[in-house]
Amino acid sequence: GAVVSQHPSRVICKSGTSVKIECRSLDFQATTMFWYRQFPKQSLMLMATSNEGSKATYEQGVEKDKFLINHASLTLSTLTVTSAHPEDSSFYICSASGQGNQPQHFGDGTRLSIL
Amino acid sequence: AQSVTQLDSQVPVFEEAPVELRCNYSSSVSVYLFWYVQYPNQGLQLLLKYLSGSTLVKGINGFEAEFNKSQTSFHLRKPSVHISDTAEYFCAVSVGAAGNKLTFGGGTRVLVKP
């Protein structure tokens, strides 16, 4: 149980395009979803926390107009990287937690490469 | 605020030998503790968690960890490692609820040698 699916697993696109990443909880209702960014050989950096039906809470230094997060249902959250540039290239990982005292479960990540 | 320190950035170990990964945390309130494993180009998989009760926690793949409140530690151990245990391991804490925002340590890269 507690499976989180993240799609796509890899994206390569030109500078200036917008990229949408989906995060789905397959077998539980995710009251809270998290988006992380991970640079090579480093730990995860939390970008934002989203609760279903509410605006996301962004961490300090994360541009909310650059990284648009939508959590429209209890099983789906999306991260859109708008007008992506090479410096946005990274590994993006989502996680989800449900009701009760349950830990976060992570997706398999999306490797974004902007040319 | 909380902080998590993983004292070893890399741990080389021979196959079938034991391994211990150290994790210390700092917090002014009670925390929930987790160990996650990350294989290359993948997300994180939960190895084990401490929420309450017995301080010795057993997880998947033969791993276990012991919560020591007085030393604010949550070290991870495995008595005999396999090549497949080569991965990055992250210690993390949350407060308030297990599903709340996580504070991660810097990670420990385990390299199992034949």
XYZ file of N, CA and C in Angstrom:
687
model
N 0.811 -1.203 0.000
C 0.000 0.000 0.000
C 0.846 1.254 0.000
N 0.180 2.437 -0.010
C 0.812 3.740 0.020
C 1.765 3.949 -1.148
N 1.207 3.856 -2.351
C 2.016 4.042 -3.556
C 1.788 5.444 -4.109
N 2.900 6.076 -4.440
C 2.867 7.405 -5.056
C 3.497 7.297 -6.441
N 2.770 7.732 -7.432
C 3.243 7.664 -8.809
C 3.579 9.062 -9.302
N 4.727 9.218 -9.893
C 5.159 10.520 -10.395
C 5.439 10.377 -11.890
N 4.973 11.368 -12.651
C 5.099 11.287 -14.111
C 5.309 12.661 -14.709
N 6.193 12.837 -15.673
C 7.032 11.805 -16.282
C 8.278 11.535 -15.438
N 9.004 10.502 -15.775
C 10.225 10.188 -15.038
C 11.399 11.015 -15.562
N 11.293 11.427 -16.836
C 12.385 12.221 -17.399
C 11.823 13.159 -18.451
N 12.313 14.374 -18.430
C 11.896 15.373 -19.412
C 13.125 16.109 -19.916
N 13.209 16.221 -21.233
C 14.252 17.037 -21.857
C 13.537 18.038 -22.755
N 13.766 19.319 -22.531
C 13.079 20.299 -23.358
C 13.927 21.562 -23.523
N 13.465 22.416 -24.427
C 14.207 23.627 -24.752
C 13.941 24.712 -23.725
N 14.890 25.584 -23.584
C 14.755 26.718 -22.682
C 13.549 27.566 -23.081
N 12.784 27.993 -22.103
C 11.620 28.827 -22.353
C 10.299 28.090 -22.321
N 10.334 26.788 -22.388
C 9.087 26.016 -22.345
C 8.669 25.787 -20.902
N 7.392 25.462 -20.740
C 6.866 25.128 -19.411
C 6.688 23.623 -19.313
N 6.963 23.109 -18.157
C 6.931 21.656 -17.943
C 6.021 21.345 -16.770
N 5.127 20.385 -16.952
C 4.228 19.988 -15.872
C 4.591 18.589 -15.392
N 4.696 18.435 -14.079
C 4.984 17.145 -13.450
C 3.791 16.762 -12.594
N 3.344 15.513 -12.730
C 2.195 15.045 -11.958
C 2.617 14.111 -10.836
N 1.903 14.200 -9.745
C 2.143 13.339 -8.596
C 0.796 12.798 -8.132
N 0.660 11.489 -8.153
C -0.605 10.865 -7.794
C -0.432 9.863 -6.652
N -1.343 9.896 -5.706
C -1.404 8.845 -4.692
C -2.388 7.815 -5.228
N -1.919 6.573 -5.360
C -2.709 5.562 -6.070
C -3.689 4.813 -5.169
N -3.360 4.663 -3.910
C -4.204 3.820 -3.064
C -4.522 4.463 -1.721
N -4.367 5.782 -1.649
C -4.769 6.479 -0.428
C -5.059 7.933 -0.778
N -5.768 8.582 0.103
C -6.078 9.996 -0.096
C -4.987 10.843 0.547
N -4.362 11.657 -0.283
C -3.233 12.465 0.164
C -3.714 13.837 0.606
N -3.843 14.022 1.888
C -4.276 15.324 2.393
C -3.182 16.373 2.212
N -1.943 15.916 2.229
C -0.827 16.837 2.047
C 0.161 16.252 1.053
N 0.621 17.097 0.155
C 1.669 16.690 -0.779
C 2.830 17.668 -0.687
N 4.008 17.164 -0.929
C 5.231 17.956 -0.822
C 6.006 17.857 -2.138
N 6.669 18.918 -2.480
C 7.552 18.936 -3.651
C 8.960 19.287 -3.215
N 9.897 18.445 -3.670
C 11.298 18.613 -3.319
C 12.139 18.766 -4.589
N 13.287 19.350 -4.389
C 14.288 19.436 -5.454
C 15.579 18.855 -4.897
N 16.264 18.094 -5.733
C 17.504 17.471 -5.267
C 18.610 17.713 -6.280
N 19.685 18.321 -5.840
C 20.859 18.511 -6.675
C 21.759 17.295 -6.520
N 22.644 17.060 -7.510
C 23.498 15.863 -7.467
C 24.265 15.737 -6.161
N 24.194 14.553 -5.608
C 24.929 14.192 -4.399
C 24.568 15.079 -3.201
N 23.358 15.574 -3.197
C 22.911 16.381 -2.065
C 21.605 15.833 -1.514
N 21.222 16.368 -0.385
C 19.964 15.960 0.232
C 18.789 16.634 -0.469
N 17.593 16.322 -0.019
C 16.396 16.909 -0.623
C 16.146 18.292 -0.043
N 15.723 19.190 -0.920
C 15.377 20.534 -0.495
C 13.881 20.718 -0.692
N 13.159 20.974 0.389
C 11.719 21.171 0.277
C 11.437 22.475 -0.453
N 10.579 22.384 -1.472
C 10.187 23.578 -2.222
C 8.869 24.136 -1.692
N 7.896 23.234 -1.514
C 6.571 23.711 -1.118
C 5.750 22.566 -0.560
N 4.751 22.956 0.215
C 3.797 22.020 0.805
C 2.413 22.400 0.309
N 1.651 21.416 -0.133
C 0.306 21.735 -0.614
C -0.726 20.863 0.065
N -1.808 21.481 0.445
C -2.963 20.777 0.994
C -4.101 20.873 -0.009
N -4.853 19.821 -0.128
C -5.929 19.752 -1.111
C -6.879 20.928 -0.962
N -7.098 21.631 -2.065
C -8.033 22.738 -2.075
C -7.494 24.048 -1.561
N -6.234 24.059 -1.135
C -5.644 25.299 -0.611
C -4.444 25.713 -1.442
N -4.051 26.957 -1.279
C -2.831 27.423 -1.948
C -1.623 26.772 -1.292
N -0.625 26.529 -2.106
C 0.593 25.914 -1.589
C 1.372 26.891 -0.721
N 2.099 26.336 0.232
C 3.008 27.122 1.074
C 4.425 26.896 0.572
N 5.046 27.957 0.127
C 6.381 27.855 -0.455
C 7.458 28.133 0.587
N 8.574 27.426 0.456
C 9.717 27.674 1.334
C 10.419 28.965 0.900
N 11.147 29.512 1.840
C 11.856 30.753 1.569
C 12.818 30.574 0.407
N 12.786 31.515 -0.503
C 13.686 31.483 -1.645
C 13.141 30.764 -2.865
N 11.987 30.136 -2.753
C 11.378 29.446 -3.891
C 10.359 30.381 -4.542
N 10.536 30.615 -5.836
C 9.659 31.545 -6.553
C 8.324 30.886 -6.872
N 7.266 31.383 -6.284
C 5.963 30.754 -6.494
C 5.423 30.986 -7.894
N 5.855 32.044 -8.547
C 5.409 32.283 -9.916
C 6.186 31.440 -10.916
N 7.302 30.950 -10.486
C 8.142 30.096 -11.317
C 7.710 28.628 -11.199
N 7.407 28.246 -9.990
C 7.036 26.861 -9.697
C 5.585 26.860 -9.220
N 4.674 26.600 -10.174
C 3.250 26.636 -9.857
C 2.794 25.274 -9.366
N 2.139 25.269 -8.225
C 1.679 24.010 -7.643
C 0.175 24.044 -7.515
N -0.424 22.945 -7.971
C -1.876 22.783 -7.883
C -2.181 21.463 -7.210
N -3.088 21.490 -6.250
C -3.478 20.270 -5.525
C -4.991 20.219 -5.535
N -5.528 19.888 -6.702
C -6.960 20.035 -6.926
C -7.790 18.902 -6.345
N -7.157 17.748 -6.097
C -7.918 16.626 -5.560
C -7.084 15.914 -4.509
N -7.687 14.974 -3.833
C -6.978 14.250 -2.775
C -6.016 13.203 -3.314
N -5.928 13.087 -4.634
C -5.005 12.107 -5.199
C -4.056 12.689 -6.231
N -4.138 13.979 -6.485
C -3.315 14.552 -7.544
C -2.805 15.935 -7.179
N -1.494 16.091 -7.362
C -0.876 17.410 -7.272
C 0.022 17.576 -8.485
N 0.111 18.788 -9.000
C 0.986 19.041 -10.137
C 1.936 20.182 -9.828
N 3.133 20.068 -10.381
C 4.149 21.118 -10.310
C 4.438 21.549 -11.735
N 4.250 22.822 -12.029
C 4.566 23.347 -13.347
C 5.748 24.295 -13.232
N 6.809 23.960 -13.946
C 7.975 24.831 -14.011
C 7.759 25.738 -15.211
N 7.523 27.006 -14.966
C 7.177 27.929 -16.046
C 8.429 28.547 -16.646
N 8.411 28.694 -17.974
C 9.530 29.295 -18.695
C 10.861 28.758 -18.168
N 11.015 27.459 -18.295
C 12.183 26.798 -17.694
C 13.483 27.221 -18.375
N 14.521 27.323 -17.577
C 15.866 27.665 -18.052
C 16.851 26.606 -17.587
N 18.029 26.570 -18.153
C 18.987 25.522 -17.785
C 19.237 25.407 -16.281
N 19.174 26.512 -15.554
C 19.421 26.439 -14.109
C 18.286 25.745 -13.355
N 17.167 25.499 -14.047
C 16.063 24.756 -13.423
C 16.250 23.246 -13.565
N 17.253 22.848 -14.326
C 17.532 21.420 -14.480
C 17.850 20.818 -13.119
N 17.175 19.720 -12.813
C 17.348 19.120 -11.496
C 16.517 17.851 -11.414
N 16.558 17.216 -10.269
C 15.730 16.054 -9.974
C 14.633 16.524 -9.036
N 13.379 16.401 -9.459
C 12.250 16.851 -8.663
C 11.510 15.627 -8.125
N 11.220 15.644 -6.832
C 10.568 14.512 -6.190
C 9.342 14.995 -5.427
N 8.255 14.251 -5.558
C 7.067 14.575 -4.774
C 6.869 13.509 -3.702
N 6.115 13.880 -2.686
C 5.724 12.920 -1.668
C 4.316 13.255 -1.215
N 3.699 12.300 -0.557
C 2.324 12.491 -0.104
C 2.126 11.821 1.242
N 1.292 12.432 2.054
C 0.917 11.819 3.324
C -0.600 11.880 3.448
N -1.139 10.847 4.088
C -2.583 10.770 4.209
C -3.059 11.076 5.611
N -4.281 10.686 5.872
C -4.857 10.935 7.194
C -4.248 9.998 8.228
N -4.362 10.394 9.463
C -3.766 9.578 10.510
C -2.291 9.870 10.614
N -1.631 9.227 11.520
C -0.226 9.498 11.785
C 0.657 8.662 10.859
N 0.552 8.930 9.556
C 1.280 8.150 8.565
C 2.410 8.971 7.959
N 3.524 8.324 7.670
C 4.677 9.043 7.119
C 4.462 9.433 5.658
N 5.366 10.237 5.170
C 5.345 10.602 3.750
C 5.807 9.410 2.912
N 5.159 9.280 1.761
C 5.585 8.284 0.779
C 5.962 9.026 -0.493
N 7.054 8.602 -1.095
C 7.661 9.355 -2.180
C 7.410 8.746 -3.550
N 7.328 9.637 -4.542
C 7.335 9.208 -5.926
C 8.758 8.881 -6.355
N 8.895 8.417 -7.594
C 10.205 8.007 -8.100
C 11.012 9.147 -8.696
N 10.449 10.346 -8.682
C 11.201 11.497 -9.132
C 11.106 11.756 -10.620
N 11.397 12.991 -10.987
C 11.422 13.419 -12.391
C 12.730 14.134 -12.640
N 13.471 13.636 -13.597
C 14.717 14.321 -13.948
C 14.428 15.295 -15.080
N 14.597 16.553 -14.782
C 14.303 17.619 -15.741
C 15.607 18.177 -16.293
N 15.733 18.149 -17.619
C 16.919 18.693 -18.281
C 16.478 19.763 -19.265
N 16.942 20.971 -19.053
C 16.587 22.090 -19.920
C 17.808 22.432 -20.774
N 17.610 22.396 -22.086
C 18.732 22.629 -23.000
C 18.878 24.107 -23.355
N 13.233 25.229 15.692
C 13.526 24.533 14.442
C 14.304 23.245 14.744
N 14.210 22.316 13.814
C 14.904 21.053 13.989
C 16.107 20.994 13.052
N 17.058 20.165 13.419
C 18.179 19.894 12.518
C 18.566 18.424 12.654
N 19.103 17.869 11.588
C 19.512 16.468 11.559
C 20.928 16.390 11.011
N 21.767 15.658 11.711
C 23.160 15.512 11.291
C 23.470 14.040 11.055
N 23.909 13.742 9.864
C 24.405 12.412 9.573
C 25.922 12.527 9.526
N 26.561 11.873 10.452
C 27.971 12.119 10.706
C 28.892 11.610 9.609
N 28.447 10.637 8.852
C 29.296 10.060 7.817
C 28.682 10.333 6.451
N 29.434 10.966 5.584
C 28.896 11.216 4.247
C 29.026 9.977 3.362
N 30.053 9.165 3.653
C 30.245 7.929 2.877
C 30.684 6.818 3.815
N 30.173 5.632 3.565
C 30.558 4.470 4.360
C 30.832 3.314 3.410
N 32.111 2.975 3.200
C 32.417 1.771 2.424
C 32.378 0.565 3.358
N 31.837 -0.534 2.866
C 31.714 -1.726 3.702
C 31.772 -2.955 2.806
N 32.374 -4.001 3.308
C 32.441 -5.239 2.531
C 31.143 -6.024 2.673
N 30.840 -6.757 1.620
C 29.645 -7.603 1.612
C 29.668 -8.556 2.799
N 28.520 -8.739 3.413
C 28.299 -9.609 4.574
C 28.844 -9.030 5.873
N 29.448 -7.879 5.834
C 29.893 -7.217 7.065
C 28.740 -6.388 7.624
N 28.811 -6.046 8.930
C 27.771 -5.185 9.504
C 28.021 -3.726 9.149
N 26.969 -2.930 9.218
C 27.109 -1.502 8.964
C 26.251 -0.734 9.959
N 26.759 0.435 10.371
C 25.980 1.340 11.217
C 26.062 2.731 10.619
N 24.926 3.358 10.431
C 24.860 4.724 9.933
C 24.357 5.611 11.067
N 25.130 6.658 11.335
C 24.820 7.477 12.504
C 23.945 8.668 12.149
N 23.013 8.955 13.040
C 22.103 10.082 12.862
C 21.861 10.716 14.219
N 22.103 12.011 14.312
C 21.778 12.780 15.508
C 20.855 13.927 15.114
N 19.971 14.285 16.020
C 19.038 15.357 15.708
C 19.014 16.366 16.845
N 18.483 17.524 16.534
C 18.300 18.576 17.521
C 16.883 19.113 17.385
N 16.182 19.179 18.515
C 14.817 19.697 18.501
C 14.405 20.074 19.910
N 13.629 21.128 20.026
C 13.136 21.554 21.344
C 11.819 20.860 21.698
N 11.252 20.127 20.717
C 10.012 19.392 20.964
C 10.210 17.944 20.538
N 9.252 17.110 20.910
C 9.343 15.700 20.529
C 9.249 15.549 19.017
N 9.957 14.583 18.507
C 9.994 14.361 17.057
C 9.613 12.935 16.706
N 9.229 12.776 15.472
C 9.104 11.459 14.866
C 10.351 11.271 13.996
N 10.853 10.050 13.927
C 12.129 9.797 13.264
C 11.967 8.767 12.151
N 12.707 8.981 11.076
C 12.592 8.125 9.901
C 13.966 7.868 9.290
N 14.069 6.711 8.653
C 15.176 6.439 7.746
C 14.582 6.086 6.381
N 15.118 6.748 5.354
C 14.734 6.483 3.978
C 15.968 6.037 3.200
N 15.741 5.223 2.154
C 16.814 4.805 1.264
C 16.492 5.307 -0.142
N 17.531 5.745 -0.839
C 17.367 6.209 -2.217
C 18.353 5.473 -3.112
N 17.817 4.718 -4.059
C 18.648 4.075 -5.072
C 18.839 5.061 -6.225
N 19.869 4.886 -7.041
C 20.165 5.857 -8.099
C 18.964 6.163 -8.982
N 18.763 7.455 -9.204
C 17.690 7.949 -10.089
C 16.300 7.495 -9.656
N 16.116 7.323 -8.359
C 14.804 6.960 -7.847
C 14.422 7.884 -6.707
N 13.168 7.771 -6.301
C 12.714 8.515 -5.141
C 13.159 7.823 -3.868
N 12.552 8.216 -2.760
C 12.933 7.659 -1.464
C 11.966 6.567 -1.041
N 12.518 5.540 -0.424
C 11.712 4.441 0.099
C 11.868 4.402 1.611
N 10.761 4.297 2.305
C 10.804 4.270 3.761
C 11.370 2.951 4.255
N 12.443 3.027 5.041
C 13.032 1.831 5.636
C 12.366 1.499 6.966
N 12.234 2.520 7.798
C 11.619 2.330 9.102
C 11.291 3.682 9.716
N 10.493 3.633 10.763
C 10.093 4.859 11.440
C 9.946 4.610 12.937
N 10.202 5.674 13.713
C 9.915 5.634 15.136
C 8.857 6.679 15.422
N 7.701 6.204 15.904
C 6.631 7.127 16.285
C 6.469 7.164 17.796
N 6.497 5.983 18.420
C 6.379 5.881 19.869
C 6.637 4.426 20.245
N 6.648 4.152 21.560
C 6.777 2.778 22.013
C 8.211 2.301 22.079
N 8.427 1.047 21.734
C 9.755 0.447 21.825
C 10.785 1.258 21.061
N 11.913 1.455 21.692
C 12.951 2.295 21.068
C 13.715 1.550 19.988
N 13.601 0.243 19.938
C 14.246 -0.538 18.884
C 13.214 -0.801 17.797
N 13.520 -0.290 16.626
C 12.565 -0.371 15.531
C 13.140 -1.250 14.423
N 12.360 -2.179 13.978
C 12.796 -3.032 12.863
C 12.102 -2.582 11.585
N 12.876 -2.585 10.502
C 12.329 -2.139 9.237
C 12.444 -3.200 8.154
N 12.374 -2.719 6.927
C 12.465 -3.648 5.804
C 13.916 -3.966 5.486
N 14.119 -5.025 4.712
C 15.450 -5.408 4.219
C 16.459 -5.681 5.327
N 15.994 -6.078 6.504
C 16.892 -6.457 7.585
C 17.482 -5.306 8.383
N 17.035 -4.091 8.140
C 17.538 -2.934 8.868
C 16.794 -2.746 10.188
N 17.482 -2.160 11.139
C 16.871 -1.778 12.397
C 17.524 -0.491 12.884
N 16.831 0.215 13.762
C 17.372 1.456 14.308
C 16.933 1.564 15.751
N 17.743 2.275 16.534
C 17.424 2.458 17.938
C 17.336 3.931 18.269
N 16.214 4.319 18.848
C 16.004 5.696 19.277
C 16.597 5.867 20.665
N 17.478 6.837 20.824
C 18.075 7.136 22.117
C 17.774 8.601 22.426
N 16.807 8.818 23.297
C 16.357 10.185 23.555
C 17.433 11.014 24.259
N 18.134 10.398 25.191
C 19.137 11.155 25.958
C 20.295 11.599 25.060
N 20.613 10.790 24.065
C 21.696 11.151 23.146
C 21.162 11.772 21.861
N 19.881 11.937 21.769
C 19.203 12.468 20.569
C 19.759 11.808 19.312
N 19.742 10.482 19.342
C 20.284 9.746 18.195
C 19.276 8.724 17.692
N 19.483 8.332 16.448
C 18.624 7.327 15.812
C 19.495 6.613 14.778
N 20.416 5.805 15.257
C 21.382 5.147 14.379
C 20.757 3.933 13.693
N 21.133 3.739 12.458
C 20.616 2.644 11.631
C 21.664 1.543 11.547
N 21.214 0.295 11.636
C 22.167 -0.815 11.594
C 21.624 -1.943 10.729
N 22.579 -2.689 10.186
C 22.251 -3.949 9.518
C 23.390 -4.913 9.798
N 23.090 -6.116 10.267
C 24.149 -7.035 10.686
C 24.976 -7.612 9.532
N 24.393 -7.673 8.337
C 25.115 -8.268 7.212
C 24.590 -7.639 5.916
N 25.430 -6.873 5.259
C 24.957 -6.145 4.079
C 25.156 -6.946 2.801
N 24.353 -6.579 1.808
C 24.463 -7.175 0.483
C 24.855 -6.100 -0.520
N 25.323 -6.551 -1.656
C 25.678 -5.611 -2.722
C 24.491 -4.684 -3.026
N 23.301 -5.231 -2.963
C 22.092 -4.462 -3.298
C 21.776 -3.362 -2.293
N 22.478 -3.339 -1.163
C 22.276 -2.270 -0.175
C 23.045 -1.006 -0.541
N 23.826 -1.056 -1.593
C 24.522 0.140 -2.064
C 23.487 1.188 -2.471
N 23.517 2.325 -1.776
C 22.488 3.354 -1.970
C 22.814 4.546 -1.086
N 21.961 5.562 -1.183
C 22.053 6.724 -0.299
C 20.985 6.564 0.769
N 21.367 6.863 2.015
C 20.449 6.714 3.141
C 20.251 8.070 3.813
N 18.981 8.391 4.052
C 18.648 9.670 4.657
C 17.912 9.458 5.969
N 18.353 10.169 6.992
C 17.662 10.246 8.264
C 16.811 11.516 8.238
N 15.618 11.459 8.820
C 14.743 12.628 8.793
C 13.880 12.662 10.047
N 13.415 13.867 10.389
C 12.515 14.031 11.523
C 11.333 14.898 11.118
N 10.224 14.694 11.805
C 9.089 15.593 11.668
C 8.544 15.854 13.066
N 7.772 16.912 13.182
C 7.137 17.225 14.458
C 5.641 17.342 14.268
N 4.917 17.056 15.301
C 3.465 17.211 15.271
C 2.743 15.986 14.752
N 3.154 15.489 13.613
C 2.554 14.296 13.019
C 3.571 13.675 12.083
N 3.432 12.370 11.882
C 4.414 11.664 11.048
C 4.395 12.154 9.615
N 3.263 12.660 9.142
C 3.152 13.099 7.764
C 3.475 14.549 7.538
N 3.931 15.227 8.572
C 4.264 16.641 8.445
C 5.605 16.844 7.742
N 5.934 18.099 7.535
C 7.174 18.504 6.893
C 8.382 17.794 7.499
N 9.247 17.275 6.639
C 10.433 16.550 7.088
C 11.661 17.458 7.061
N 12.496 17.256 8.052
C 13.830 17.850 8.032
C 14.814 16.710 7.800
N 15.591 16.812 6.731
C 16.488 15.728 6.348
C 17.920 15.990 6.806
N 18.629 14.896 7.036
C 20.070 14.977 7.175
C 20.702 15.048 5.794
N 22.016 15.189 5.772
C 22.711 15.349 4.507
C 22.860 14.075 3.698
N 22.542 12.940 4.306
C 22.640 11.680 3.594
C 23.964 10.967 3.839
N 23.920 9.643 3.774
C 25.128 8.805 3.865
C 25.121 7.852 2.693
N 26.187 7.904 1.932
C 26.304 7.004 0.779
C 26.986 5.726 1.234
N 26.290 4.604 1.088
C 26.846 3.299 1.450
C 27.285 2.590 0.181
N 28.536 2.196 0.176
C 29.077 1.450 -0.965
C 29.493 0.083 -0.466
N 28.788 -0.939 -0.911
C 29.094 -2.296 -0.490
C 30.031 -2.924 -1.514
N 31.166 -3.374 -1.026
C 32.187 -3.957 -1.898
C 32.169 -5.481 -1.794
N 32.416 -6.147 -2.920
C 32.416 -7.632 -2.887
C 33.642 -8.166 -2.172
